[in-house]
Amino acid sequence: MEQQKRYGHFDDQHREYVITDPQTPWPWINYLGNEDFFSLISNTAGGYSFYKDAKFRRITRYRYNNVPMDNGGRYFYIKDGDTVWNPGWKPCKTPLDFYECRHGMSYTRITGKKNGVEASVLFFVPLKKWCEVQKLTLKNESKEVKQLKLFSFEEWCLWNAATDMENFQRNFSTGEVEIEGSTIYHKTEYRERRNHYAFYHVNAPIQGFDTDRETFVGLYNEFADPQAVMEGKPRNSHAHGWSPIASHYIEVTLQPGESKDFVFLLGYIENEQDEKFEALQVINKKKAHALIAELDTTEKVDKAFAELCALWDNLLNIYKVRTGNDKLDRMVNIWNQYQCMVTFNFSRSASFFESGVGRGMGFRDSNQDLVGFVHQIPPRARQRIIDIASTQFPDGGCYHQYQPLTKRGNNDIGGGFNDDPCWLIFGTVAYIKETGDFSILDEMVPFDNQPGTEVTLFEHLKISMNHVINNLGPHLLPLIGRADWNDCLNLNCFSWDPNESFQTTENVSEGTKAESLMIAGLFVVTGKDYVALCKKLGKTDEAARMQKAVDAMIAAVKKDGWDGEWYLRAYDFYGRKIGSNENDEAKIFIESQGWCTMAEIGAEDGMVAKSLDSCKKYLECEHGMVLNNPAFSKYIYEYGEISSYPEGYKENAGIFCHNNPWVIIGECLAGRGNDAWSHYAKILPSYVEEKYQTLHKVEPYVNCQMVAGKDAFKPGEGKNSWLTGTAAWMWYTVSEFILGIKPDYDGIRIDPCLPETATDYTVNRKFREADYEITIHPNGQQKGVKSIVLDGKPVDGTVIPYAPGKHVVEVTM
Ligand code: BGC
Ligand code: NOJ
């Protein structure tokens, strides 16, 4: 058989994915930064940087969906005689003698070799600093003396990434820079309302520079052949308007065997209003000088890098599994957790599929992301919950998105997504179970960020639940509003106008009968959590009130939400069934199967088992479970965006990886470990790494939002990698339901659900002030814990009671 082409491999020891061919089937990217300053970086050094908010504080420019693909980045040009090359192959695309890109935990190292010279660049954002470090090491591996001409390159974005792409009549006149020694400052709009500037520095004397793009590149040249570089002559240009850039020019002489480090820094600075200037039009550079001084030597940079690595050691030591199965262990111990941290930081804002301009932080998205990272950074999860809840309205509804910079609700999208409120319970409960910190419920949290409107967070949870109860439809099922989790099931937007938004045009919501079974299941799951929380808090009346509402919802689903072999998906505006055998197309949907089986609605009547079987029968395919089946083949005016997609893509019968784990958890709760595992392995990147190299195309180390479904033109193609709820749900599924280590209010609940082939495994779990080493002996069982021994003593039930300190736990199934 012909050997399949491979573009890279995992290096578990270093927690890296190693890319060995720059021409990956799609740019394979990584994220740098942990708190305020962030960068996206592709395997050829493409991408961009921003401070906190990819829309409002874009530092460098990027060109989306361009030709060539992945255009714009931090480029180093090396001119060695007549040969000009880049360590990351692009943009010159000069064939390299060696190429390697190592994407690691918040850092990327790209190495290229050409004609006896090695250039290796380490990219990372140091902890607590507002800059990207690019440590370039040039090494002469040849026997001759090398005289190299080195050009750096960054292109400034004029801060607001949206207007940067459209308002040229203004932009071409506003650009301003300053040059001081080896530092190029970008200060566009600083003279007026901006209190921030950026800079690009190198810790070596320079022999020239450029700051005007047209002068450097040449109007009819490209990034692949900038005039200044090709001629080996910087122009020392000073940008006034047009498109400011930053390029350093350095002449480097290397003896045989010699190597030299250069530390390049892309930094961001904010100044107080009254300290903005040193002199008329001269920016105050004090803070820039200070930041540069912190990172101006190789030693300082190496130390900052070691600190970053130590952070990741700690983060990844909190939950660690040893199953003996590398493919599983590397996802659980490294990449799934890493992706969760990235979704925490970026929500759905900035990737190679999200422009960073359109969307801020999602209310439902960020609550779900929380289960992926709460064990790693509880204090930031706490803050995130407060930020999210602050965008709620007094009636329990909420802004669907908010901007991370301002933390304010996004008016363009508004509210009315009726699943949103429930997710606040989901996130908050996960936080309390992890930390035991009930005090968060007493935090005073405003509505719509309005000072003076504060009520406790607990009150926010209560009105969230009430929002569902107060918005029931004719079958006593939840009204869907603009959409539920499926943004594209828009049952109140009837539109033939291509210029209308499916989500925000609610032209027929008055008198709607559109109800959602997905929200019904979500309400039951989160409602049970809410009841348990109330009991824990001694709020027995409130617990009883909500238990009644949950019971009523269960009854409503059993009565009007069951189609015979599976749960219905919804009722449309007119009260007609969606996701029923009666429909011509899309007879079954995944979301309601996932949520109603997680809620175990009608388990006693066999509904759960039938629903799960139907998922296998109708939704499952080679690459995972599709969202609906059969796919819509025509646009249905009453359904909205969902039927706008061609068959097999996105919400129209794509494998929307995010919702596969819901069914997997349903399987786990039902004790069907073999089925749970086979669904899980199908969308586990390391398990299908070969497919990623060819068919899926996107990064093989993380999940993507969507893999084209069985009805697609090209089944198996992956899209929308990185920023997807899939990360948190895959983590929640494997850590809590498959491996079965579940944080609870009073300890850790142990309840694995495994394939019968599973062998003994050990989980090291730090939990609050405790450190557990838990070994599970499955004995061929898929489910059911027979005995637990904690520090040599048998435990009653399945919860190990929390106690600080080190503990050893033996679990027999
Ligand atoms: C996409 C959804 C997305 C929604 C809101 C739709 O076009 O298919 O996945 O959530 O837009 O941005
Ligand atoms: C992507 C959105 O970010 C998420 O909130 C939504 O649930 C899915 N699309 C499904 O439509």
mmCIF file of N, CA, C and O in Angstrom, residues 1 68 71 90 139 199 353 386 389 427 436 452 464 469 583 612 644 757 767 769:
data_model
loop_
_atom_site.group_PDB
_atom_site.id
_atom_site.type_symbol
_atom_site.label_atom_id
_atom_site.label_comp_id
_atom_site.label_asym_id
_atom_site.label_seq_id
_atom_site.Cartn_x
_atom_site.Cartn_y
_atom_site.Cartn_z
ATOM 1 N N MET A 1 0.830 -1.205 0.000
ATOM 2 C CA MET A 1 0.000 0.000 0.000
ATOM 3 C C MET A 1 0.864 1.255 0.000
ATOM 4 O O MET A 1 1.914 1.284 0.645
ATOM 5 N N PRO A 68 -1.803 34.498 -1.497
ATOM 6 C CA PRO A 68 -1.876 33.137 -0.966
ATOM 7 C C PRO A 68 -2.579 33.134 0.389
ATOM 8 O O PRO A 68 -2.708 34.171 1.044
ATOM 9 N N ASN A 71 -1.836 35.246 4.979
ATOM 10 C CA ASN A 71 -1.056 36.376 4.503
ATOM 11 C C ASN A 71 -0.929 37.435 5.587
ATOM 12 O O ASN A 71 -1.922 37.998 6.035
ATOM 13 N N LYS A 90 7.603 30.564 4.425
ATOM 14 C CA LYS A 90 6.880 31.692 3.838
ATOM 15 C C LYS A 90 7.483 32.992 4.320
ATOM 16 O O LYS A 90 8.062 33.036 5.387
ATOM 17 N N LYS A 139 22.674 30.452 13.188
ATOM 18 C CA LYS A 139 23.870 29.638 13.410
ATOM 19 C C LYS A 139 24.521 29.292 12.078
ATOM 20 O O LYS A 139 23.826 28.888 11.133
ATOM 21 N N PHE A 199 5.226 48.871 19.861
ATOM 22 C CA PHE A 199 6.591 49.053 19.354
ATOM 23 C C PHE A 199 7.161 47.712 18.907
ATOM 24 O O PHE A 199 6.668 46.648 19.301
ATOM 25 N N PHE A 353 -10.669 30.915 11.351
ATOM 26 C CA PHE A 353 -12.030 30.837 10.815
ATOM 27 C C PHE A 353 -12.922 31.934 11.400
ATOM 28 O O PHE A 353 -14.029 32.144 10.941
ATOM 29 N N ILE A 386 -18.738 36.048 36.971
ATOM 30 C CA ILE A 386 -19.275 37.366 37.363
ATOM 31 C C ILE A 386 -19.421 38.257 36.120
ATOM 32 O O ILE A 386 -20.434 38.942 35.943
ATOM 33 N N ALA A 389 -22.420 37.004 34.102
ATOM 34 C CA ALA A 389 -23.708 37.272 34.761
ATOM 35 C C ALA A 389 -24.040 38.759 34.718
ATOM 36 O O ALA A 389 -25.215 39.144 34.706
ATOM 37 N N GLY A 427 -22.314 26.632 34.351
ATOM 38 C CA GLY A 427 -20.968 27.143 34.654
ATOM 39 C C GLY A 427 -20.755 27.321 36.151
ATOM 40 O O GLY A 427 -19.717 26.935 36.694
ATOM 41 N N GLY A 436 -15.504 24.325 45.965
ATOM 42 C CA GLY A 436 -16.186 24.367 47.262
ATOM 43 C C GLY A 436 -16.477 25.794 47.699
ATOM 44 O O GLY A 436 -16.866 26.046 48.841
ATOM 45 N N GLY A 452 -25.787 50.006 40.551
ATOM 46 C CA GLY A 452 -27.012 50.266 41.314
ATOM 47 C C GLY A 452 -28.061 49.176 41.142
ATOM 48 O O GLY A 452 -29.053 49.149 41.859
ATOM 49 N N SER A 464 -32.579 33.003 36.043
ATOM 50 C CA SER A 464 -32.243 32.239 34.833
ATOM 51 C C SER A 464 -33.220 31.083 34.674
ATOM 52 O O SER A 464 -33.764 30.845 33.600
ATOM 53 N N ILE A 469 -39.142 29.018 32.744
ATOM 54 C CA ILE A 469 -40.511 28.743 33.229
ATOM 55 C C ILE A 469 -41.494 29.810 32.733
ATOM 56 O O ILE A 469 -42.651 29.520 32.420
ATOM 57 N N ASN A 583 -41.710 14.160 9.299
ATOM 58 C CA ASN A 583 -41.090 15.131 8.386
ATOM 59 C C ASN A 583 -40.468 14.422 7.192
ATOM 60 O O ASN A 583 -40.073 13.261 7.280
ATOM 61 N N LEU A 612 -30.741 6.574 22.085
ATOM 62 C CA LEU A 612 -29.319 6.325 21.832
ATOM 63 C C LEU A 612 -29.140 5.357 20.660
ATOM 64 O O LEU A 612 -28.240 5.537 19.829
ATOM 65 N N SER A 644 -30.188 26.710 5.115
ATOM 66 C CA SER A 644 -29.466 27.512 4.117
ATOM 67 C C SER A 644 -28.153 26.831 3.730
ATOM 68 O O SER A 644 -27.595 27.105 2.678
ATOM 69 N N THR A 757 -12.960 -3.509 27.012
ATOM 70 C CA THR A 757 -11.545 -3.839 26.805
ATOM 71 C C THR A 757 -10.614 -3.002 27.678
ATOM 72 O O THR A 757 -9.391 -3.208 27.663
ATOM 73 N N PHE A 767 -7.243 18.329 43.860
ATOM 74 C CA PHE A 767 -8.610 18.795 44.062
ATOM 75 C C PHE A 767 -8.622 19.659 45.322
ATOM 76 O O PHE A 767 -8.357 19.156 46.423
ATOM 77 N N GLU A 769 -7.372 21.402 48.217
ATOM 78 C CA GLU A 769 -6.072 21.265 48.893
ATOM 79 C C GLU A 769 -5.622 19.808 48.950
ATOM 80 O O GLU A 769 -4.775 19.452 49.760
#
